[in-house]
PDB file of C-alpha atoms in Angstrom:
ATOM      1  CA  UNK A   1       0.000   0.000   0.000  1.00  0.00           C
ATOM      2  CA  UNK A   2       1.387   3.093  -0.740  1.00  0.00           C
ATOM      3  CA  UNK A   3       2.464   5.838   2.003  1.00  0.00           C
ATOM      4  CA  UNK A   4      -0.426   9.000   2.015  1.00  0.00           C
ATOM      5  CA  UNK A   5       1.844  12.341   2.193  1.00  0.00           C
ATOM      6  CA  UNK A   6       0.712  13.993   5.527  1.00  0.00           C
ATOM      7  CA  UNK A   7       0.253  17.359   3.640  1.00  0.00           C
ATOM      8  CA  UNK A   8      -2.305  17.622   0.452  1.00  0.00           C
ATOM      9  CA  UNK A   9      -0.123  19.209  -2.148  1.00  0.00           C
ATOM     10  CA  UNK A  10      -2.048  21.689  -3.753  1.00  0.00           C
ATOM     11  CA  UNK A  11      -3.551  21.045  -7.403  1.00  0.00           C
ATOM     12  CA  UNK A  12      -4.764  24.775  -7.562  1.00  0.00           C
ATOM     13  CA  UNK A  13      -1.492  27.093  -7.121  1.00  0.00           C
ATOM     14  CA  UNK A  14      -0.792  28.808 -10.040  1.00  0.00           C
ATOM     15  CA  UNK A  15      -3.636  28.447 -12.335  1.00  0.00           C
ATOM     16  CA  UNK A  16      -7.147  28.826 -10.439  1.00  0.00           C
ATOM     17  CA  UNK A  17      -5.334  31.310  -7.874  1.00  0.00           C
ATOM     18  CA  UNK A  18      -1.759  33.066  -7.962  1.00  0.00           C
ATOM     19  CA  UNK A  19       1.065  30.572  -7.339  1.00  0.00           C
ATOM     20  CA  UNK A  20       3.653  32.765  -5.715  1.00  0.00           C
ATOM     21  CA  UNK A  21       2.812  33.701  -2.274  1.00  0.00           C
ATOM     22  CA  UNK A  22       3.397  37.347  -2.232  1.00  0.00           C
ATOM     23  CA  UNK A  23       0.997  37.590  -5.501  1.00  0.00           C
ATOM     24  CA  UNK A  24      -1.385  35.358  -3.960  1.00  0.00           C
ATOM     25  CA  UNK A  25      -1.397  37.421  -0.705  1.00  0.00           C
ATOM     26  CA  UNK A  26      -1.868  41.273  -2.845  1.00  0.00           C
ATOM     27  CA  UNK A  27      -4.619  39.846  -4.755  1.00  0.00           C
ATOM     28  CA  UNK A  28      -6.437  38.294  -1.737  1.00  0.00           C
ATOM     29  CA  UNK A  29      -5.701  41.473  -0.236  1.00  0.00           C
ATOM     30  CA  UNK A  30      -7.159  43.985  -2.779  1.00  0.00           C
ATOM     31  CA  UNK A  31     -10.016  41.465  -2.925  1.00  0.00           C
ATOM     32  CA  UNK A  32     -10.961  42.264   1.114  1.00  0.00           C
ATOM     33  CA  UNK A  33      -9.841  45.834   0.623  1.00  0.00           C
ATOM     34  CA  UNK A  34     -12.297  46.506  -1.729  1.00  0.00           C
ATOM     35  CA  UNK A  35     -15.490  44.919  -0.062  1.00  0.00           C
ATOM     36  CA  UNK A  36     -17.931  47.831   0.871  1.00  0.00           C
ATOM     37  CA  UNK A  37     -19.957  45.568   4.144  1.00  0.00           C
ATOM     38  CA  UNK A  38     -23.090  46.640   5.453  1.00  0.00           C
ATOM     39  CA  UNK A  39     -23.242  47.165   9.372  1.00  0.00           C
ATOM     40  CA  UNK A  40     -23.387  43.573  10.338  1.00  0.00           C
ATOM     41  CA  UNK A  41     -24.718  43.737  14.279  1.00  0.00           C
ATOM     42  CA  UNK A  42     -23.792  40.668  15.951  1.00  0.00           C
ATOM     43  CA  UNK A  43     -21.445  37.866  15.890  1.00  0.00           C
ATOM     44  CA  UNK A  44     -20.653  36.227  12.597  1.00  0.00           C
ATOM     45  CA  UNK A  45     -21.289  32.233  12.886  1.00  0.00           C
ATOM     46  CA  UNK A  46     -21.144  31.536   9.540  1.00  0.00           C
ATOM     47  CA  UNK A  47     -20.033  32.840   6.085  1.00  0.00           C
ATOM     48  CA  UNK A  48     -21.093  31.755   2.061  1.00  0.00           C
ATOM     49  CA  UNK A  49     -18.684  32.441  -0.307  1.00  0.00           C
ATOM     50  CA  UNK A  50     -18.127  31.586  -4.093  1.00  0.00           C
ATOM     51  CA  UNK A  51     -15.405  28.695  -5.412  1.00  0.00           C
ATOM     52  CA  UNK A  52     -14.578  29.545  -9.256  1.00  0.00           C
ATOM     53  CA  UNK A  53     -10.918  31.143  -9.908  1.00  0.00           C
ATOM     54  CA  UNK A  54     -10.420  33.469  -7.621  1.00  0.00           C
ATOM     55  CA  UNK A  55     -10.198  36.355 -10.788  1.00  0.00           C
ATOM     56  CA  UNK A  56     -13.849  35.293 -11.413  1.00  0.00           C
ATOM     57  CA  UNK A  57     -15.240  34.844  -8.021  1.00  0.00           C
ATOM     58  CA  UNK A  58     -12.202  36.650  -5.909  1.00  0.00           C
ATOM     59  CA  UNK A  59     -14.040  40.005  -5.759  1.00  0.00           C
ATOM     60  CA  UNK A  60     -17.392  38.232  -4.380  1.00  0.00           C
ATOM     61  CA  UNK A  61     -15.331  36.042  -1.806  1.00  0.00           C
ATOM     62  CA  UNK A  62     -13.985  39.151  -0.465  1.00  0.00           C
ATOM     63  CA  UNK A  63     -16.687  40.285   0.517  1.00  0.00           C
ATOM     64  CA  UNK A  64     -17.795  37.183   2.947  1.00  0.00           C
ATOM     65  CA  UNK A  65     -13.940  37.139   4.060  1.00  0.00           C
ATOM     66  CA  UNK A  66     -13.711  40.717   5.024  1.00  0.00           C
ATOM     67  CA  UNK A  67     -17.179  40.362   7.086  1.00  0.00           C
ATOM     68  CA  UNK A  68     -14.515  37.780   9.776  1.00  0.00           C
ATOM     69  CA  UNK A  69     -11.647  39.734   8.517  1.00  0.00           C
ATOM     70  CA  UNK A  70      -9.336  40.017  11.788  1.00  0.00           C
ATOM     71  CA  UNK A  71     -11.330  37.658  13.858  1.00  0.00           C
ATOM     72  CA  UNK A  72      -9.191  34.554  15.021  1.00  0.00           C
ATOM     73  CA  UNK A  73     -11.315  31.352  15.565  1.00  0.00           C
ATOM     74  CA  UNK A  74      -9.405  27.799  16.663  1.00  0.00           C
ATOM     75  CA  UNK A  75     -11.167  25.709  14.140  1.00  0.00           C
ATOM     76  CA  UNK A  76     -12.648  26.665  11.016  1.00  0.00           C
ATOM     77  CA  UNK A  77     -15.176  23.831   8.964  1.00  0.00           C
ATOM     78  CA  UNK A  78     -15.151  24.202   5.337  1.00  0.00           C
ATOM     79  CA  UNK A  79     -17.886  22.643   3.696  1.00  0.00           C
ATOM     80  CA  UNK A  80     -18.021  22.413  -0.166  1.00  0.00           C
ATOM     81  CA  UNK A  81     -19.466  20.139  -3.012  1.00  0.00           C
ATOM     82  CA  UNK A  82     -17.420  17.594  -4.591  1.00  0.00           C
ATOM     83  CA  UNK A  83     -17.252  17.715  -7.927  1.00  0.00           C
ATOM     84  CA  UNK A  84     -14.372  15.103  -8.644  1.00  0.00           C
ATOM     85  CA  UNK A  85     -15.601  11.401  -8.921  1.00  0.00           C
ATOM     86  CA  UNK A  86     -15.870  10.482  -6.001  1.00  0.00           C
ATOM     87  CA  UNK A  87     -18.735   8.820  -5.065  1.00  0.00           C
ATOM     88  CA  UNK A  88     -19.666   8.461  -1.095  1.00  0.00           C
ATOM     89  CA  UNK A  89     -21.816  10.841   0.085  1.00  0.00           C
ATOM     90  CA  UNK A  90     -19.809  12.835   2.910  1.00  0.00           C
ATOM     91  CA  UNK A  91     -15.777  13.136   1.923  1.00  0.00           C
ATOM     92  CA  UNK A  92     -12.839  14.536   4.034  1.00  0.00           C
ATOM     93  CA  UNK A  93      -9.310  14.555   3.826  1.00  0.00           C
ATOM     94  CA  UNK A  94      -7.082  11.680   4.494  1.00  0.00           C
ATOM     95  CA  UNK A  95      -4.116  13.892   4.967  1.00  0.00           C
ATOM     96  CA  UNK A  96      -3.370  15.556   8.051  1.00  0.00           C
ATOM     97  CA  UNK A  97      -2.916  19.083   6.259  1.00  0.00           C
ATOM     98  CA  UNK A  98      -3.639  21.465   3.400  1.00  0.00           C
ATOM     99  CA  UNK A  99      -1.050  22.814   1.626  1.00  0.00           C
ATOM    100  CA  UNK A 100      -0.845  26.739  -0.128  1.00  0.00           C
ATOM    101  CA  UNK A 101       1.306  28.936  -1.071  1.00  0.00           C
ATOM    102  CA  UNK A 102       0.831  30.501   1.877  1.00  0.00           C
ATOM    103  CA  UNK A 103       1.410  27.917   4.055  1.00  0.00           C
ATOM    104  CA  UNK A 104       0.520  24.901   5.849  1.00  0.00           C
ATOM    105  CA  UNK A 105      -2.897  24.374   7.353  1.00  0.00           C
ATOM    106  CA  UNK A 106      -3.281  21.370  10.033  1.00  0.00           C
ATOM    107  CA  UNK A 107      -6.542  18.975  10.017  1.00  0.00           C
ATOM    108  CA  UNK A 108      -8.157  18.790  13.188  1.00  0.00           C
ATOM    109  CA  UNK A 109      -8.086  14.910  13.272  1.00  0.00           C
ATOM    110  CA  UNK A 110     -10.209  14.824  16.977  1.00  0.00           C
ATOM    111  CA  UNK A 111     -12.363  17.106  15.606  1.00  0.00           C
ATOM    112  CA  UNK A 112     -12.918  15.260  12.083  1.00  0.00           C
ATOM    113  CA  UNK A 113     -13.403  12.023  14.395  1.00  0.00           C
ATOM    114  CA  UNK A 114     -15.829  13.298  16.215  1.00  0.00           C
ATOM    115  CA  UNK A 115     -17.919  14.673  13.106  1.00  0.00           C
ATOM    116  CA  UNK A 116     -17.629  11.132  11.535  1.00  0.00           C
ATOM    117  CA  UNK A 117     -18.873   8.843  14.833  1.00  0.00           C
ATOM    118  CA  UNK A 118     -21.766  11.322  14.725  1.00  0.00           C
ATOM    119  CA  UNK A 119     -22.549  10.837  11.482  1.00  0.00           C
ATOM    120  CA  UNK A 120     -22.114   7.239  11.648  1.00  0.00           C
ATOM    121  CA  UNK A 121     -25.056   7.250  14.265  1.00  0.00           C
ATOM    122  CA  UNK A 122     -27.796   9.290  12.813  1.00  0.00           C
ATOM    123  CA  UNK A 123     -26.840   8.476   9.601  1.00  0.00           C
ATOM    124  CA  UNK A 124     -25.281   4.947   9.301  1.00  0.00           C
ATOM    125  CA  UNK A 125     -22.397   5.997   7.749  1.00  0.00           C
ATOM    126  CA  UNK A 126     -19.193   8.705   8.301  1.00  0.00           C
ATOM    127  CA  UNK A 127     -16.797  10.553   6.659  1.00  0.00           C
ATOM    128  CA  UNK A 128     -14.883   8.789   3.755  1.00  0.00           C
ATOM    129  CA  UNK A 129     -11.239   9.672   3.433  1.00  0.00           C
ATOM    130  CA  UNK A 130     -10.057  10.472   0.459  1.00  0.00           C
ATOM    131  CA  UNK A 131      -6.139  10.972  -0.765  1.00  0.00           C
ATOM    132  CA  UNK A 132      -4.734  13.685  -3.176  1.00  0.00           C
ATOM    133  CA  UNK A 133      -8.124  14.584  -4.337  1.00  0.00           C
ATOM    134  CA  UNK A 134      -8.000  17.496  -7.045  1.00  0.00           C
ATOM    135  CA  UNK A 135     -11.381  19.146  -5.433  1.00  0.00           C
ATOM    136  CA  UNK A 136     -10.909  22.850  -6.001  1.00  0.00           C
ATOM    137  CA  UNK A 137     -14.153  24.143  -4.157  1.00  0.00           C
ATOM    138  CA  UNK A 138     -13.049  23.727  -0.677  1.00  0.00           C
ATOM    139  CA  UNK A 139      -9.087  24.529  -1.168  1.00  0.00           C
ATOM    140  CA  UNK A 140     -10.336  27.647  -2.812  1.00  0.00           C
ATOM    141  CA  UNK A 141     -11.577  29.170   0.194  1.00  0.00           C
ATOM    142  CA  UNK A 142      -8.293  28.726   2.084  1.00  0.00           C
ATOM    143  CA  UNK A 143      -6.080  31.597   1.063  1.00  0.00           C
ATOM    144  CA  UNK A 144      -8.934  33.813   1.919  1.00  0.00           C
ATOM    145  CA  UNK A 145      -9.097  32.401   5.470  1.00  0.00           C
ATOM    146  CA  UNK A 146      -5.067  32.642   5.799  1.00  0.00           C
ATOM    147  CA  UNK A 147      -5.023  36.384   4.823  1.00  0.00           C
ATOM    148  CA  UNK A 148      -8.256  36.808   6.365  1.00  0.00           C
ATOM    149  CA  UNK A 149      -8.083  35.869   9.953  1.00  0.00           C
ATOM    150  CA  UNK A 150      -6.160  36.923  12.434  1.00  0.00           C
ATOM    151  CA  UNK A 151      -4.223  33.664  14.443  1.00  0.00           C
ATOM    152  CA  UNK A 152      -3.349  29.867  13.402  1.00  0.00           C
ATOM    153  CA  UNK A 153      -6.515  27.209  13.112  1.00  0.00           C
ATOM    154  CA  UNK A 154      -7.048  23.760  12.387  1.00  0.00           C
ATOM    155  CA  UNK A 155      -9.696  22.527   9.106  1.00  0.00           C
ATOM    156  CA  UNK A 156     -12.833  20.896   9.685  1.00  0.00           C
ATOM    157  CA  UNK A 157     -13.084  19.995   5.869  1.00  0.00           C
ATOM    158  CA  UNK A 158     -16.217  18.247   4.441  1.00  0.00           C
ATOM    159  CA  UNK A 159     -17.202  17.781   0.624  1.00  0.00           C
ATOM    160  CA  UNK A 160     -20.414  17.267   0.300  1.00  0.00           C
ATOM    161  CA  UNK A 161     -21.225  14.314  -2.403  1.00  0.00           C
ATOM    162  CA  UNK A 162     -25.300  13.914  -1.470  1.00  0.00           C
ATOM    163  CA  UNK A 163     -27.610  16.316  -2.103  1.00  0.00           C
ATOM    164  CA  UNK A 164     -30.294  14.985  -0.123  1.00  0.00           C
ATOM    165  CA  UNK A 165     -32.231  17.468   2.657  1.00  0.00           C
ATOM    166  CA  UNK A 166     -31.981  14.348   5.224  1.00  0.00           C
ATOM    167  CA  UNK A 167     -28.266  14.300   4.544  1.00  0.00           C
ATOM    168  CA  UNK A 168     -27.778  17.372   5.029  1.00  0.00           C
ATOM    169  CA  UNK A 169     -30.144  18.503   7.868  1.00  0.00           C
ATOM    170  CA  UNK A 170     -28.211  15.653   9.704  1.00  0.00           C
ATOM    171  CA  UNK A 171     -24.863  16.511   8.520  1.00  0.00           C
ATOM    172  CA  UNK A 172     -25.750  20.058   9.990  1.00  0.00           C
ATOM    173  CA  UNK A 173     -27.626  19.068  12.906  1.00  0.00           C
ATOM    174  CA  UNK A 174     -23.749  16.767  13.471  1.00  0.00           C
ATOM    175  CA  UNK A 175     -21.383  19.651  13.162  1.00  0.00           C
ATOM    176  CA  UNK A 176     -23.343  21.670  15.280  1.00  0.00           C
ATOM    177  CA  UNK A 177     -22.828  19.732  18.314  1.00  0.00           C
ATOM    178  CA  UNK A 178     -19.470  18.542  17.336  1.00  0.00           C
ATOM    179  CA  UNK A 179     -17.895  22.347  16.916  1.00  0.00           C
ATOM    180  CA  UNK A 180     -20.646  23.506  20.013  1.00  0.00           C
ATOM    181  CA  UNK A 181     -18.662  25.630  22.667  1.00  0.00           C
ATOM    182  CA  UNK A 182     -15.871  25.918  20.253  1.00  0.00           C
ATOM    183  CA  UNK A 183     -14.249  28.775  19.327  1.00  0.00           C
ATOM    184  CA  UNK A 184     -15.064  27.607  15.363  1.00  0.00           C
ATOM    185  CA  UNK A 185     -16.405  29.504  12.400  1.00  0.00           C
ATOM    186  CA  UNK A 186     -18.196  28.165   9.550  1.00  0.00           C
ATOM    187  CA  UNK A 187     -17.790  28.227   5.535  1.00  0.00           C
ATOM    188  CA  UNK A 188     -20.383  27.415   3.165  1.00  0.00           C
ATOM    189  CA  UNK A 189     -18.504  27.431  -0.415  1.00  0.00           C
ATOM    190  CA  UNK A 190     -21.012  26.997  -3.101  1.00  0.00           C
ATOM    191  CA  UNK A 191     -21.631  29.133  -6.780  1.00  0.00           C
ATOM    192  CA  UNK A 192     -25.200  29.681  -7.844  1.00  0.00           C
ATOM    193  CA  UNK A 193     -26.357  29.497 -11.595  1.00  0.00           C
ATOM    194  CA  UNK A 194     -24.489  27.984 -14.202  1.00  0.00           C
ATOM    195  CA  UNK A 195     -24.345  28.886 -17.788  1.00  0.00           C
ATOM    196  CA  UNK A 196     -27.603  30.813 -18.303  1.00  0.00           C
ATOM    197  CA  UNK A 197     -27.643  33.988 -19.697  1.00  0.00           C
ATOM    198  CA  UNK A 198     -27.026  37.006 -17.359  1.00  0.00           C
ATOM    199  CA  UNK A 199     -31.015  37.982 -17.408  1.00  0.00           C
ATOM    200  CA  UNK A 200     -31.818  34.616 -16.180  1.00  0.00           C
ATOM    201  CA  UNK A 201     -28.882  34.085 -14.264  1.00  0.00           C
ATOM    202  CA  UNK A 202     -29.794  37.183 -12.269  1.00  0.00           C
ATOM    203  CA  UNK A 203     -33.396  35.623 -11.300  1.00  0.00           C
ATOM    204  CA  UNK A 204     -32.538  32.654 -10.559  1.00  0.00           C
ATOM    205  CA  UNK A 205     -29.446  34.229  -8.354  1.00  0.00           C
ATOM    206  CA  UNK A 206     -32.074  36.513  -6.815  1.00  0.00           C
ATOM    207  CA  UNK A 207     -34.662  33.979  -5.529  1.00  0.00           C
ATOM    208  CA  UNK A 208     -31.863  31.598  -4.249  1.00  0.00           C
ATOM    209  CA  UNK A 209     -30.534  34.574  -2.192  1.00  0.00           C
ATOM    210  CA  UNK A 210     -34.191  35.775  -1.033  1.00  0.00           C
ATOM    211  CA  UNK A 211     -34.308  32.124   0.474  1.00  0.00           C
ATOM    212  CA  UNK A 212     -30.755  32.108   1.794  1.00  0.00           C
ATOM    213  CA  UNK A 213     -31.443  35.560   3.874  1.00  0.00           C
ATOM    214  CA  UNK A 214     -34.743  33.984   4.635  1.00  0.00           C
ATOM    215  CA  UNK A 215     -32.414  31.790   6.644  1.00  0.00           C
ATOM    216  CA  UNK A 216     -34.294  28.546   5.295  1.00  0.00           C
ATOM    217  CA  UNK A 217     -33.095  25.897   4.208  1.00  0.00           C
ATOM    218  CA  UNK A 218     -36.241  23.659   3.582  1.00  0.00           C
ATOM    219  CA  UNK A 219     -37.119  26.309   0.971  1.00  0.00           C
ATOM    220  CA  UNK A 220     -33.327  26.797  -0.431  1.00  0.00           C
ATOM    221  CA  UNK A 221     -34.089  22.583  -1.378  1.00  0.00           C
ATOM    222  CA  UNK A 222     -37.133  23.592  -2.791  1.00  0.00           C
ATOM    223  CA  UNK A 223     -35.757  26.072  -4.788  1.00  0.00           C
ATOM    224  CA  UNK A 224     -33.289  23.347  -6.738  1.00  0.00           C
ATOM    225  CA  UNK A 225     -36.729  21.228  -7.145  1.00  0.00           C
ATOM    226  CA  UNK A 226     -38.237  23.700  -8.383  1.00  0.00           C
ATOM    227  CA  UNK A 227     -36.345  25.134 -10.651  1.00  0.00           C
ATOM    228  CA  UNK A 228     -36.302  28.577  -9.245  1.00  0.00           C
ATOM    229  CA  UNK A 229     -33.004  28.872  -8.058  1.00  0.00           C
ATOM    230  CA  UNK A 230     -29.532  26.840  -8.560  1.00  0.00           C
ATOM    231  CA  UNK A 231     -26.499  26.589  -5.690  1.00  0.00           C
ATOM    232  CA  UNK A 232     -23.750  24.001  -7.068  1.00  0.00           C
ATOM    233  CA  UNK A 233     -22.644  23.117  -3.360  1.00  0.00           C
ATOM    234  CA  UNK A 234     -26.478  22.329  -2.485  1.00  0.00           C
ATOM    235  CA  UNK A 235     -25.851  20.366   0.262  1.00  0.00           C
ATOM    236  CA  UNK A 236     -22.576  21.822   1.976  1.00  0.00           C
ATOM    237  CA  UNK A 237     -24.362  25.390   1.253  1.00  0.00           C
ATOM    238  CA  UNK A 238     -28.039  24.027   3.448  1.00  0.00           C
ATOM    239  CA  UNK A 239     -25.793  22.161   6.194  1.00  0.00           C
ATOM    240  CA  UNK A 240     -24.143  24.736   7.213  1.00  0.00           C
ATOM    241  CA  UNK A 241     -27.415  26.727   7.393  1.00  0.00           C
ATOM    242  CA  UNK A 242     -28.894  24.134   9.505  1.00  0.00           C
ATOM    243  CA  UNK A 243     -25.722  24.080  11.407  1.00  0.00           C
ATOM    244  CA  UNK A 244     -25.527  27.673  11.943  1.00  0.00           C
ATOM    245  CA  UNK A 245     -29.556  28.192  13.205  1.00  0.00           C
ATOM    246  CA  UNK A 246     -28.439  25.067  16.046  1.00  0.00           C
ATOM    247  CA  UNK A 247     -26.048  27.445  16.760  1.00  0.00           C
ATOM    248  CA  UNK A 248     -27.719  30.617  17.741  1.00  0.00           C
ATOM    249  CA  UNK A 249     -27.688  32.078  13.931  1.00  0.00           C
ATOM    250  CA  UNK A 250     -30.667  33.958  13.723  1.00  0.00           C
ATOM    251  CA  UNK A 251     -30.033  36.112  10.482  1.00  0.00           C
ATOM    252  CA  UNK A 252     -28.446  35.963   7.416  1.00  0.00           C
ATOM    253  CA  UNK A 253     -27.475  38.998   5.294  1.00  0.00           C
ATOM    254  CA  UNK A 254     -26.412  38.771   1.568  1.00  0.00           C
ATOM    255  CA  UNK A 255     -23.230  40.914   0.875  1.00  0.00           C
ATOM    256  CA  UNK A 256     -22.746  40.826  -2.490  1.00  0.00           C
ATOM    257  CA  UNK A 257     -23.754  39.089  -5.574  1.00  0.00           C
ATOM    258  CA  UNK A 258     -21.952  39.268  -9.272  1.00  0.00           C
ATOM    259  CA  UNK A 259     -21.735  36.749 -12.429  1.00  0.00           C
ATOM    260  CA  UNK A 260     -18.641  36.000 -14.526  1.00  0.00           C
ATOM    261  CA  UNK A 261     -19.982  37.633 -16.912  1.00  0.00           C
ATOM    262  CA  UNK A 262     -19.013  41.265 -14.746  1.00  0.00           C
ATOM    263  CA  UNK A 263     -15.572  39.665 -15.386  1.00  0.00           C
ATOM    264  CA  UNK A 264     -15.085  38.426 -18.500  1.00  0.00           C
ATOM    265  CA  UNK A 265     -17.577  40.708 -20.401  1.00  0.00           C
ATOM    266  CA  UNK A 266     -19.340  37.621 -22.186  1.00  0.00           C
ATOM    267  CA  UNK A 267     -23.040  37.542 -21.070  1.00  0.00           C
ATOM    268  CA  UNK A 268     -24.150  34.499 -23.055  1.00  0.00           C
ATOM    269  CA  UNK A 269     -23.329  32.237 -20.329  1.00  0.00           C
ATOM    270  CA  UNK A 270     -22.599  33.413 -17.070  1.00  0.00           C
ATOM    271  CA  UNK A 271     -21.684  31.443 -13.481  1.00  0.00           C
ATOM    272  CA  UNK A 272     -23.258  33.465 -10.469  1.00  0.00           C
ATOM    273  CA  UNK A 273     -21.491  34.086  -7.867  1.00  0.00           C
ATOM    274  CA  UNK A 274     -23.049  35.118  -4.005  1.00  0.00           C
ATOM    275  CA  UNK A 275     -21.445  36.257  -0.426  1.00  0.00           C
ATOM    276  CA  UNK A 276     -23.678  36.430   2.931  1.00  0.00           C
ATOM    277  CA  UNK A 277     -22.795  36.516   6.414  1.00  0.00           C
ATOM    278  CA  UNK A 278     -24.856  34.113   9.055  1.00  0.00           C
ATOM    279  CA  UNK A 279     -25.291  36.666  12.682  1.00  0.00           C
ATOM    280  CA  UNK A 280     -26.103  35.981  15.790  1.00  0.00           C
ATOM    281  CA  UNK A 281     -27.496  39.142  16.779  1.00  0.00           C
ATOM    282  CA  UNK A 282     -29.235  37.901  20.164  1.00  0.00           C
ATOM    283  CA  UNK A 283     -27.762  37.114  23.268  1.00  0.00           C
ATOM    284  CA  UNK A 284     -28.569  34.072  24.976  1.00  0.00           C
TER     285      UNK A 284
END
């Protein structure tokens, strides 16, 4: 059997984000610099934030990054859709770090344990473990969080194969207790519409925000059903809302919202791209 490295090398560095670290920390940089946030009253559980290239989606993730810029949480869980063919339903690392240009970030294994024997009793199953996987939708959050925040933390990472509600009202209802009295903050990396034009991609980006602030995520599933709305990371995007109301979340508030198509100039076929902030604006 062959020897897992203990650090994921990264498959992203130098083509979906900058490969050299200074780069990679100027554009992250101008990318939180330039986020205009709304008075956000409370503390922020949770943030949703886009995973294309970060010259596509960069200037939407900036704005859910700046909302925790300077904060310094111990553990961070990253959930994200897995797009790469791997088929179990619920995915983590098997390596005991992430790898950037900008350094090293360490798994929580105790933490990921915990996560999977809950899992494994509401659900029947756990976390599968997965080596050298090339899934860009969770790794492309992490530059943001190392410029970002203020201290060292440990990953929590989860890609998200099912897109079930069950799954993923458990999967929430699971992280919540396991990160519960933690000093942990939540990511939710998901991109809405793909490849409609920018008139449509706008209302179907605008109804699957309107549910998303509505903080519900019964009617952010129905929104997929019904064809009203699209969010690629489905179920990551919905656990971590369930997650985040167990938690004391009681608002959400959509920061900013933009399509490729702002980018690239090419309306034709556009991804959308969305940032919101999960508060807890009441004290217990």
């Amino acid at each position: 059997m062959a020897t897992i490295a203990p650090v994921r090398p990264s498959p992203l560095a130098g083509t979906w984000y900058e490969g050299n670290p200074v780069a990679l920390s100027r554009a992250v940089d101008q990318y939180l610099d330039r986020a205009e946030l709304p008075e956000l009253p409370g503390e922020v559980v949770a943030v949703i934030a886009p995973h294309a290239g970060h010259i596509y989606s960069g200037p939407v993730a900036g704005y859910a990054f700046a909302a925790v810029r300077g904060k310094s949480p111990d553990l961070v869980a990253v959930l994200s859709p897995m797009h790469q063919p791997f088929y179990e339903p619920l995915l983590t690392t098997a390596h005991s770090a992430y790898s950037t240009p900008l350094g090293k970030i360490p798994v929580d294994d105790g933490v990921v344990a915990d996560l999977d024997g809950r899992l494994i009793a509401s659900l029947g199953y756990g976390l599968a473990r997965v080596a050298y996987d090339q899934e860009h939708s969770l790794e492309i959050e992490l530059p943001f969080l190392q410029r970002a925040l203020a201290g060292d933390f440990k990953l929590l990472p989860v890609m998200v194969r099912a897109q079930s509600s069950k799954v993923s009202q458990q999967l929430g209802m699971a992280l919540a207790d396991t990160v519960r009295g933690k000093n942990a903050l939540l990511v939710a990396s998901t991109d809405l519409s793909h490849f409609y034009t920018q008139k449509q991609a706008l209302a179907f980006d605008t109804e699957m925000l309107r549910r998303i602030e509505a903080f519900s995520p019964e009617d952010v599933f129905c929104a997929e059903e019904q064809r009203q709305g699209f969010a690629c990371g489905l179920g990551a995007l919905t656990a971590v809302l369930w997650a985040a109301r167990e938690l004391g979340g009681d608002t959400v508030k959509v920061l900013h919202h933009a399509t490729s198509g702002d980018v690239t100039g090419d309306y034709s076929s556009v991804v959308g791209y969305g940032a919101a902030a999960v508060l807890r604006t009441k004290i217990s």
